[in-house]
Coordinates of C-alpha atoms in Angstrom, one line a residue:
X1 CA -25.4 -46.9 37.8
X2 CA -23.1 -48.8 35.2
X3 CA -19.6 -50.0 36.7
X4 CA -17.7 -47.8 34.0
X5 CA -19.6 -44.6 35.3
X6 CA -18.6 -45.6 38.8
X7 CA -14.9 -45.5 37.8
X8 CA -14.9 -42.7 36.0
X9 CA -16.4 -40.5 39.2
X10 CA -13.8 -42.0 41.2
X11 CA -11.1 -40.9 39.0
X12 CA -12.4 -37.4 38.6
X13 CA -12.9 -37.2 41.8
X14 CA -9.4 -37.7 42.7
X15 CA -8.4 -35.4 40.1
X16 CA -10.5 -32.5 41.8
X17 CA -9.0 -33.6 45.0
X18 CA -5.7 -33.1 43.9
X19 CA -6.7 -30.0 42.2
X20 CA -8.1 -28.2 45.2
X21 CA -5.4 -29.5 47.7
X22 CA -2.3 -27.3 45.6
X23 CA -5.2 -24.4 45.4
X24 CA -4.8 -24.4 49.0
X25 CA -1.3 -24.8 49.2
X26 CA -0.9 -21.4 46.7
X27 CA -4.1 -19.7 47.3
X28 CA -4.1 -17.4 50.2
X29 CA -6.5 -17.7 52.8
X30 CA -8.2 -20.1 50.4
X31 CA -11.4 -22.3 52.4
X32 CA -13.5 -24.4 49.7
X33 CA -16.4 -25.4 51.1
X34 CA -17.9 -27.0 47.0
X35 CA -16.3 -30.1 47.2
X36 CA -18.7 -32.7 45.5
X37 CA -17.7 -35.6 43.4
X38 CA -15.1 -33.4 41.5
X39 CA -13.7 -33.7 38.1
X40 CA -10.6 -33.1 35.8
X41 CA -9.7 -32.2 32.5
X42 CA -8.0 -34.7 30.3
X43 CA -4.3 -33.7 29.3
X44 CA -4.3 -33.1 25.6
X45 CA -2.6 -30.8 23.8
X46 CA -5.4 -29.8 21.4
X47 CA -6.9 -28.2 25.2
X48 CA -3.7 -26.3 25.9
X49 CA -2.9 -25.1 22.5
X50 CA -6.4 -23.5 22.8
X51 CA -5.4 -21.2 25.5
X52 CA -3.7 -17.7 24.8
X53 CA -2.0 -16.8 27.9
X54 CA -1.3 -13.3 26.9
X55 CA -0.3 -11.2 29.6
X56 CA -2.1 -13.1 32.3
X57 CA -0.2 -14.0 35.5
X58 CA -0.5 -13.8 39.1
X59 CA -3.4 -15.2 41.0
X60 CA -7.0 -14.8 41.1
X61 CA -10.1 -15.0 43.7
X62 CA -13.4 -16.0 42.5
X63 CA -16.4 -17.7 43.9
X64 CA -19.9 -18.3 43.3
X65 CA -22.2 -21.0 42.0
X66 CA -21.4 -24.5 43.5
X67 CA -23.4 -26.6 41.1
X68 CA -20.4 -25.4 38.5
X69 CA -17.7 -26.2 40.8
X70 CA -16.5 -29.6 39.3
X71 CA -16.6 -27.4 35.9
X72 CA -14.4 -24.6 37.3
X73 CA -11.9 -27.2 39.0
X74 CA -11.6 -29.3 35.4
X75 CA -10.6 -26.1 33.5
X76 CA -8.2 -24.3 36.2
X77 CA -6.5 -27.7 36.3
X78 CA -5.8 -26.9 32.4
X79 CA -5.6 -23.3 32.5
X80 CA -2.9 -23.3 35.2
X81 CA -0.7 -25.9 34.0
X82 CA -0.6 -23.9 30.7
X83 CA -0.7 -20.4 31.7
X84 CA 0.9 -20.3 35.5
X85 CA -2.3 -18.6 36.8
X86 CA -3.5 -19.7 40.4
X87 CA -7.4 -19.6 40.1
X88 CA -9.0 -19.9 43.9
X89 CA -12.7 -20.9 43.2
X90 CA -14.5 -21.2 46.7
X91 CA -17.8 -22.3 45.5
X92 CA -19.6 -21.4 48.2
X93 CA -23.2 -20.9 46.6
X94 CA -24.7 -18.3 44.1
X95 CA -25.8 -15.5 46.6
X96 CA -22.4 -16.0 48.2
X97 CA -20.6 -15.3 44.7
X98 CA -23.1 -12.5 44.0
X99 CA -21.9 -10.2 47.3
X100 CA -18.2 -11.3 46.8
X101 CA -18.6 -9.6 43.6
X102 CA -20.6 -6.6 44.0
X103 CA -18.3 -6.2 47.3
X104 CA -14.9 -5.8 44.7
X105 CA -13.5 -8.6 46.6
X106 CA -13.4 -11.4 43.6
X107 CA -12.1 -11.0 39.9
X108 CA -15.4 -12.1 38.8
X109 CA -18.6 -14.3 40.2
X110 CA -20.3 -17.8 39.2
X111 CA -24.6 -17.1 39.5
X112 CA -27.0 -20.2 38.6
X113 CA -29.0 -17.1 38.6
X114 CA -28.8 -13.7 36.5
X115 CA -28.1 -10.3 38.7
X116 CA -31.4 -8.7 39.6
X117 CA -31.4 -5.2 39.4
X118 CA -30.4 -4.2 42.3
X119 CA -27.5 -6.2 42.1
X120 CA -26.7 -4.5 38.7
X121 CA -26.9 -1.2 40.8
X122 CA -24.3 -2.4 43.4
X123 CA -21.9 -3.5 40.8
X124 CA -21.6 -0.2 39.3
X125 CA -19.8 1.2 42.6
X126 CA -17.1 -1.7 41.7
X127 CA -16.8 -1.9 37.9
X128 CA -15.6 1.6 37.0
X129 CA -17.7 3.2 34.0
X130 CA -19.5 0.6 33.6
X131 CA -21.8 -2.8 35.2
X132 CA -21.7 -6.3 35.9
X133 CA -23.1 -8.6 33.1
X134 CA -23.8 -12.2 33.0
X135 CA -22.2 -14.3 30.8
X136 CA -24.2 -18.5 30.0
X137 CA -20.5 -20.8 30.4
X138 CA -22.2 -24.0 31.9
X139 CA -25.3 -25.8 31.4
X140 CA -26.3 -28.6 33.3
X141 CA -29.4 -30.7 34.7
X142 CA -30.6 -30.0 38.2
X143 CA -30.7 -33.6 39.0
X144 CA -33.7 -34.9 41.8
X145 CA -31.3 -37.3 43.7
X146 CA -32.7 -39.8 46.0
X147 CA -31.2 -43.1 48.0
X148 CA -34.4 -45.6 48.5
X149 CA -33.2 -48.8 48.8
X150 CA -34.3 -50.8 46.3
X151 CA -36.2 -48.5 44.4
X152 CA -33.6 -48.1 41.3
X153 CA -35.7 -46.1 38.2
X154 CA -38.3 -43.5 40.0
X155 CA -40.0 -41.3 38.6
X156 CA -41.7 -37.6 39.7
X157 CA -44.0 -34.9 38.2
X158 CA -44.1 -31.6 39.4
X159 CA -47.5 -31.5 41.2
X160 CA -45.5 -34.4 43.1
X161 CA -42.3 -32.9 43.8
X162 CA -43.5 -29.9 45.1
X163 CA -45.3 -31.4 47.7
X164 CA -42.7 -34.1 48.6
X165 CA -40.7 -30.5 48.8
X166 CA -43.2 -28.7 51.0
X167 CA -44.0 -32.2 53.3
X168 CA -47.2 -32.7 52.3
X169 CA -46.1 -36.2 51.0
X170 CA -44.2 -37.4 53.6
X171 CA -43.8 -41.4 53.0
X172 CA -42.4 -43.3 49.7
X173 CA -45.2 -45.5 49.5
X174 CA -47.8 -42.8 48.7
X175 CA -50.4 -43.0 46.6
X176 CA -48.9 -40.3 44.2
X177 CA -45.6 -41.8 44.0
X178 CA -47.4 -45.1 43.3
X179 CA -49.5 -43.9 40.0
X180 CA -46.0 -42.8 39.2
X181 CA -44.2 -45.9 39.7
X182 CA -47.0 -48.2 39.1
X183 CA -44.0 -51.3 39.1
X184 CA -41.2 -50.1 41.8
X185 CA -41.7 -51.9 45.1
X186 CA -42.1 -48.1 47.3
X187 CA -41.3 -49.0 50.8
X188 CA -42.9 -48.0 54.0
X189 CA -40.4 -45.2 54.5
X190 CA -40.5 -41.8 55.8
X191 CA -39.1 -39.2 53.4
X192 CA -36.1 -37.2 54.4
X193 CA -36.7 -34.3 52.2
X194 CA -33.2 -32.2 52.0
X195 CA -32.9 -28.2 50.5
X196 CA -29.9 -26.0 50.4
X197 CA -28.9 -23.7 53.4
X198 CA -27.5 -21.2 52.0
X199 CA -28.9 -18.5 49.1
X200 CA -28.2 -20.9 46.0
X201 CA -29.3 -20.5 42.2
X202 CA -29.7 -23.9 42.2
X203 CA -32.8 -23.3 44.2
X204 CA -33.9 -20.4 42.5
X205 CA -34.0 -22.8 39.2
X206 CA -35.7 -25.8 40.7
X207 CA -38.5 -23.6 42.2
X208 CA -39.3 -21.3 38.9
X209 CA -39.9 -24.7 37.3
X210 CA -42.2 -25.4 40.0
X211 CA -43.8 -22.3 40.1
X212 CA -43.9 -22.6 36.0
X213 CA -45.6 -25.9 35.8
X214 CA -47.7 -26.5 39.5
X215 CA -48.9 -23.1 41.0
X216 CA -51.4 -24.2 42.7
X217 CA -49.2 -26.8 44.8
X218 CA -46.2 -24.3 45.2
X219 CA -47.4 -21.2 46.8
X220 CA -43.9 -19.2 46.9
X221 CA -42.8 -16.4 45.8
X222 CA -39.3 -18.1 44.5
X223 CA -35.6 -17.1 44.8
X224 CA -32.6 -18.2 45.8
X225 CA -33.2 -18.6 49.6
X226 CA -35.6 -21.9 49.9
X227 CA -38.8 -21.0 51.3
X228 CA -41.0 -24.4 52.0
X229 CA -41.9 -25.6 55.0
X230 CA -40.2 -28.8 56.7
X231 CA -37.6 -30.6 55.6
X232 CA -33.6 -30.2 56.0
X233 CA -30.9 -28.2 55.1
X234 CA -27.5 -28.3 53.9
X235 CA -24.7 -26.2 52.4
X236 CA -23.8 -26.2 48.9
X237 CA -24.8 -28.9 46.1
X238 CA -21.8 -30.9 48.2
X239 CA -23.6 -31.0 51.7
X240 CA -27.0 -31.7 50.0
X241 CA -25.5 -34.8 47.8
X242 CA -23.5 -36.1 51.2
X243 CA -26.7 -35.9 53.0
X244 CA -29.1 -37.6 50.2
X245 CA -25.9 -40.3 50.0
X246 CA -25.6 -40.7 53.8
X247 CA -29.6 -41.0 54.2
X248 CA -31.9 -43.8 53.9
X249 CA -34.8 -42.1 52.5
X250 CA -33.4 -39.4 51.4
X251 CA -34.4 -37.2 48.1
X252 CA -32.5 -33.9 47.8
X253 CA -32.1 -31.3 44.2
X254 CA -28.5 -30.4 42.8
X255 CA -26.1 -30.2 39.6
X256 CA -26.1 -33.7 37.8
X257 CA -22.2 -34.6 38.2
X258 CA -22.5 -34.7 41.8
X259 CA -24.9 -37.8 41.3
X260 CA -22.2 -40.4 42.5
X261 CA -22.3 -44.2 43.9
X262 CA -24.9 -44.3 46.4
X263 CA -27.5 -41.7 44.9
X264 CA -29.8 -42.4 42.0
X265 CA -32.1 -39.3 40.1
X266 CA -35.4 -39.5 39.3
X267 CA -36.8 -38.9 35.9
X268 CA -39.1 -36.3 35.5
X269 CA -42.9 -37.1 33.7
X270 CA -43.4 -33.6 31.6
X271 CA -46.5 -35.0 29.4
X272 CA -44.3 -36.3 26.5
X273 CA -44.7 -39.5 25.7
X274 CA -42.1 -41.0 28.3
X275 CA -40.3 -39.4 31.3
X276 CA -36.9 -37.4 30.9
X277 CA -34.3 -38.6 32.9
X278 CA -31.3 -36.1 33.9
X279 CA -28.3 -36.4 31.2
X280 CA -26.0 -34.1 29.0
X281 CA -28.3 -34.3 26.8
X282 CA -31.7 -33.8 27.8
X283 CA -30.6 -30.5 29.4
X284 CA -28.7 -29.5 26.2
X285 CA -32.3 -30.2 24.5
X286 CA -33.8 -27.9 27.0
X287 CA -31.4 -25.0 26.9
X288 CA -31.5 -25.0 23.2
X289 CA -34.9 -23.9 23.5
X290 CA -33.3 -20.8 25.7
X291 CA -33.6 -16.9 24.5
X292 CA -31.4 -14.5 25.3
X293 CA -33.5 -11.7 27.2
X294 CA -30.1 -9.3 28.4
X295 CA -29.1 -6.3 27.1
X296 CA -26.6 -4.8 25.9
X297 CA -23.4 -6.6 26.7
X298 CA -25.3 -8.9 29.4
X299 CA -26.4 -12.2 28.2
X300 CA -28.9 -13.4 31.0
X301 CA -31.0 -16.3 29.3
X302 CA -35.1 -17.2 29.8
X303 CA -35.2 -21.1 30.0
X304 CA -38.5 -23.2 29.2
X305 CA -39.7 -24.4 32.3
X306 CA -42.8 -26.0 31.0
X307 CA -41.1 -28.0 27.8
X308 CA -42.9 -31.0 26.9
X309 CA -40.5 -31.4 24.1
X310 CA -39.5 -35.2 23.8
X311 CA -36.2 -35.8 25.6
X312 CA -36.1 -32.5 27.0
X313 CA -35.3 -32.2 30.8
X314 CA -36.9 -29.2 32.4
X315 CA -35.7 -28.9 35.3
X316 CA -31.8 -27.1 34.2
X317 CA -29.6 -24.3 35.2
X318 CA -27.6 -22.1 33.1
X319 CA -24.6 -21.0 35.5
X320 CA -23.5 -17.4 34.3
X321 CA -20.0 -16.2 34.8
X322 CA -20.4 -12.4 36.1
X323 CA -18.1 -10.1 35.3
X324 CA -17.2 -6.2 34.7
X325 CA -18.2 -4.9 31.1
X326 CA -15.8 -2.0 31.5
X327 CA -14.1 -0.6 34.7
X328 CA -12.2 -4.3 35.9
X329 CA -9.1 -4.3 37.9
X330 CA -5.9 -3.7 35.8
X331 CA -4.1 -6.8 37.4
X332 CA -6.7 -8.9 37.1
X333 CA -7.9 -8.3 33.8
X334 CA -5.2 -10.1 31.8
X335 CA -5.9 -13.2 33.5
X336 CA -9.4 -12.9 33.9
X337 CA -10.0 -12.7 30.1
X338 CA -7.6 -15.5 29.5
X339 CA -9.6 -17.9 31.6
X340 CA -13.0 -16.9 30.7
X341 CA -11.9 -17.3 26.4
X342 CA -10.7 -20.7 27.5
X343 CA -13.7 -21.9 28.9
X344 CA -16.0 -19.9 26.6
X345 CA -13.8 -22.1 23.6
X346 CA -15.0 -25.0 21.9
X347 CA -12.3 -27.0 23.3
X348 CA -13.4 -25.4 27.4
X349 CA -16.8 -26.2 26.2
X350 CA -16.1 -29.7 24.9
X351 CA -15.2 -30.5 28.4
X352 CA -18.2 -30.3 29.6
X353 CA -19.7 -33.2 28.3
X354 CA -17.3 -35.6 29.7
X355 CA -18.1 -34.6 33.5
X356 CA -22.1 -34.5 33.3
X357 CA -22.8 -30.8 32.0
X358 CA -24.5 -29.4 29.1
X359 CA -22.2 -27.0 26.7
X360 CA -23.9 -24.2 25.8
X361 CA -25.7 -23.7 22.5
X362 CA -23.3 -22.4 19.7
X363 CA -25.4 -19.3 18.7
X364 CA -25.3 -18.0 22.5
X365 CA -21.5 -19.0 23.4
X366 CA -20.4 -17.8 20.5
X367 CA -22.1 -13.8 21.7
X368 CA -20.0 -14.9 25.0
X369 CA -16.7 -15.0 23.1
X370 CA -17.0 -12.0 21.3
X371 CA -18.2 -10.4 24.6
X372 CA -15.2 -11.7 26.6
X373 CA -13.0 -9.8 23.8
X374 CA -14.5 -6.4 24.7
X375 CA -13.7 -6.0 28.2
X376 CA -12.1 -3.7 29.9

């Protein structure tokens, strides 16, 4: 990893630091478990002259998707300062986010997955006349992080992945690794193999692109709770990243900016004519490709999986923002809408690129912002 990358993690790590600490300080009962390598937005006053307060005020709870957390904390940094909102974003995983929503006990949700129906069904009891929707705001790779010392540029395929994943390859010097990495000097060293504890969308994303692209070698059904055999566990992109860091060995999955000093990712061989490594802009390639297959109101997205598109990184997340179409709480509508029109704007969106995550496509975000208009 290039020096200048190294410094800029540090710095935005020490801007989310500073961000969460006053959360705590004004948030009640606040507990963020995200944590990762954190971010912030850069003062400007083209960012804040983008945001329309309106009659927001107050405070609000939220929590959801951790793989978006260094997202969320860049923006509320902006949004508050501007508008005065507190913003409490716990981060404490995709199925955690889901219940807190359908539950009423959040202003609105973060899901690296789209609400099944069932879930659609339990938010009607909250969201007055009408349903929860989802609503693409971040893009981002799912980055395959691994610490092998002195193996700096690997690279996986998904027959390979999935059964370094489900412990049928169990050492770095395989032979499957080595047709993959016909130059790295693979050491004699077991693989530490690390998955998410908790119900996560992240996981839900890496496994459909397994079960898109090597059936035969992941026989799961898929979903948000991880369902291989072996391995370890951790909670939230954070713990997973701290554990792949910490671990000689270790290979682990989760959103690209937590990839930090200590943890290289893998590219990824899809069949084009090189292998894809994990950037801004190999998942923007991918999610381009993405159709909108909601309904009404709801903007849930199909991603392509199997892409062999040149420079096109399959294995991304869209993280949705969940929210009431109709039927939100009176006091936390105002603010609500004024945070999610931030961060659906092209200056919210422009942000994204500077801490590792993909904006999303201008045809789909700009259905979001015309959405976010008609709430209620």
């Amino acid at each position: 990893m290039k020096l200048q990358r190294k410094n800029r993690l540090r710095a935005l790590s020490l801007g989310a630091v500073a961000v969460s600490g006053a959360l705590a300080l004004t948030a009640c009962g606040s507990d963020d478990n995200g944590g990762g390598s954190g971010s912030s937005t850069p003062s400007s006053s083209a960012n804040a002259s983008s945001i329309k307060c309106d009659d927001a005020k107050g405070q609000l709870l939220a929590d959801g998707s951790s793989a978006q957390k260094n997202a969320i904390d860049a923006w509320v940094k902006t949004f508050s300062q501007e508008c005065g909102v507190q913003i409490n974003y716990k981060g404490s995983g995709s199925g955690a986010g889901v219940t807190a929503f359908t539950q009423g006990q959040v202003a609105f949700a973060g899901s690296d997955s789209a609400l099944k129906p069932e879930e659609v069904t339990a938010s009607k009891k909250i969201c007055s006349g009408g349903q929860g929707i989802d609503l693409p705001m971040v893009g981002g790779a799912i980055a395959i992080g691994y610490n092998v010392p002195g193996v700096d540029n690997l690279v996986l395929d998904a027959p390979t992945l999935a059964k370094i994943f489900d412990s049928k390859i169990t050492n770095w010097n395989d032979a499957a690794i080595k047709k993959l990495n016909p130059d790295a000097k693979l050491p004699d060293l077991k693989i530490q193999a690390f998955h998410r504890s908790d119900e996560s969308g992240t996981t839900d994303n890496l496994t459909k692109y397994l079960i898109a692209t090597t059936p035969s070698n992941w026989n799961y059904s898929g979903g948000k709770a991880w369902q291989a055999k072996g391995g370890q566990s951790a909670p939230q992109s954070a713990g997973v990243a701290q554990q792949v860091k910490q671990t000689s060995g270790a290979i682990g999955y989760f959103e690209l900016s937590y990839v930090s000093d200590g943890i290289k990712a893998a590219s990824i061989d899809t069949g084009a004519s090189k292998p894809v490594a994990p950037s801004t802009e190999s998942a923007t390639a991918d999610i381009a490709a993405a159709k909108v297959v909601g309904t009404g109101s709801d903007l849930a997205l199909q991603l392509d999986y199997k892409t062999k598109a040149e420079g096109a990184y399959p294995i991304s997340l869209v993280t949705y923002e969940i929210v009431c179409d109709k039927g939100n709480k009176a006091d936390t509508l105002p603010a609500t809408k004024a945070f999610l029109r931030y961060i659906a704007s092209e200056d919210g969106q422009k942000v994204l690129s500077t801490i590792d995550y993909a904006p999303v496509p201008d045809e789909i975000i700009t259905k979001v912002r015309s959405t976010i208009e008609g709430l209620s």
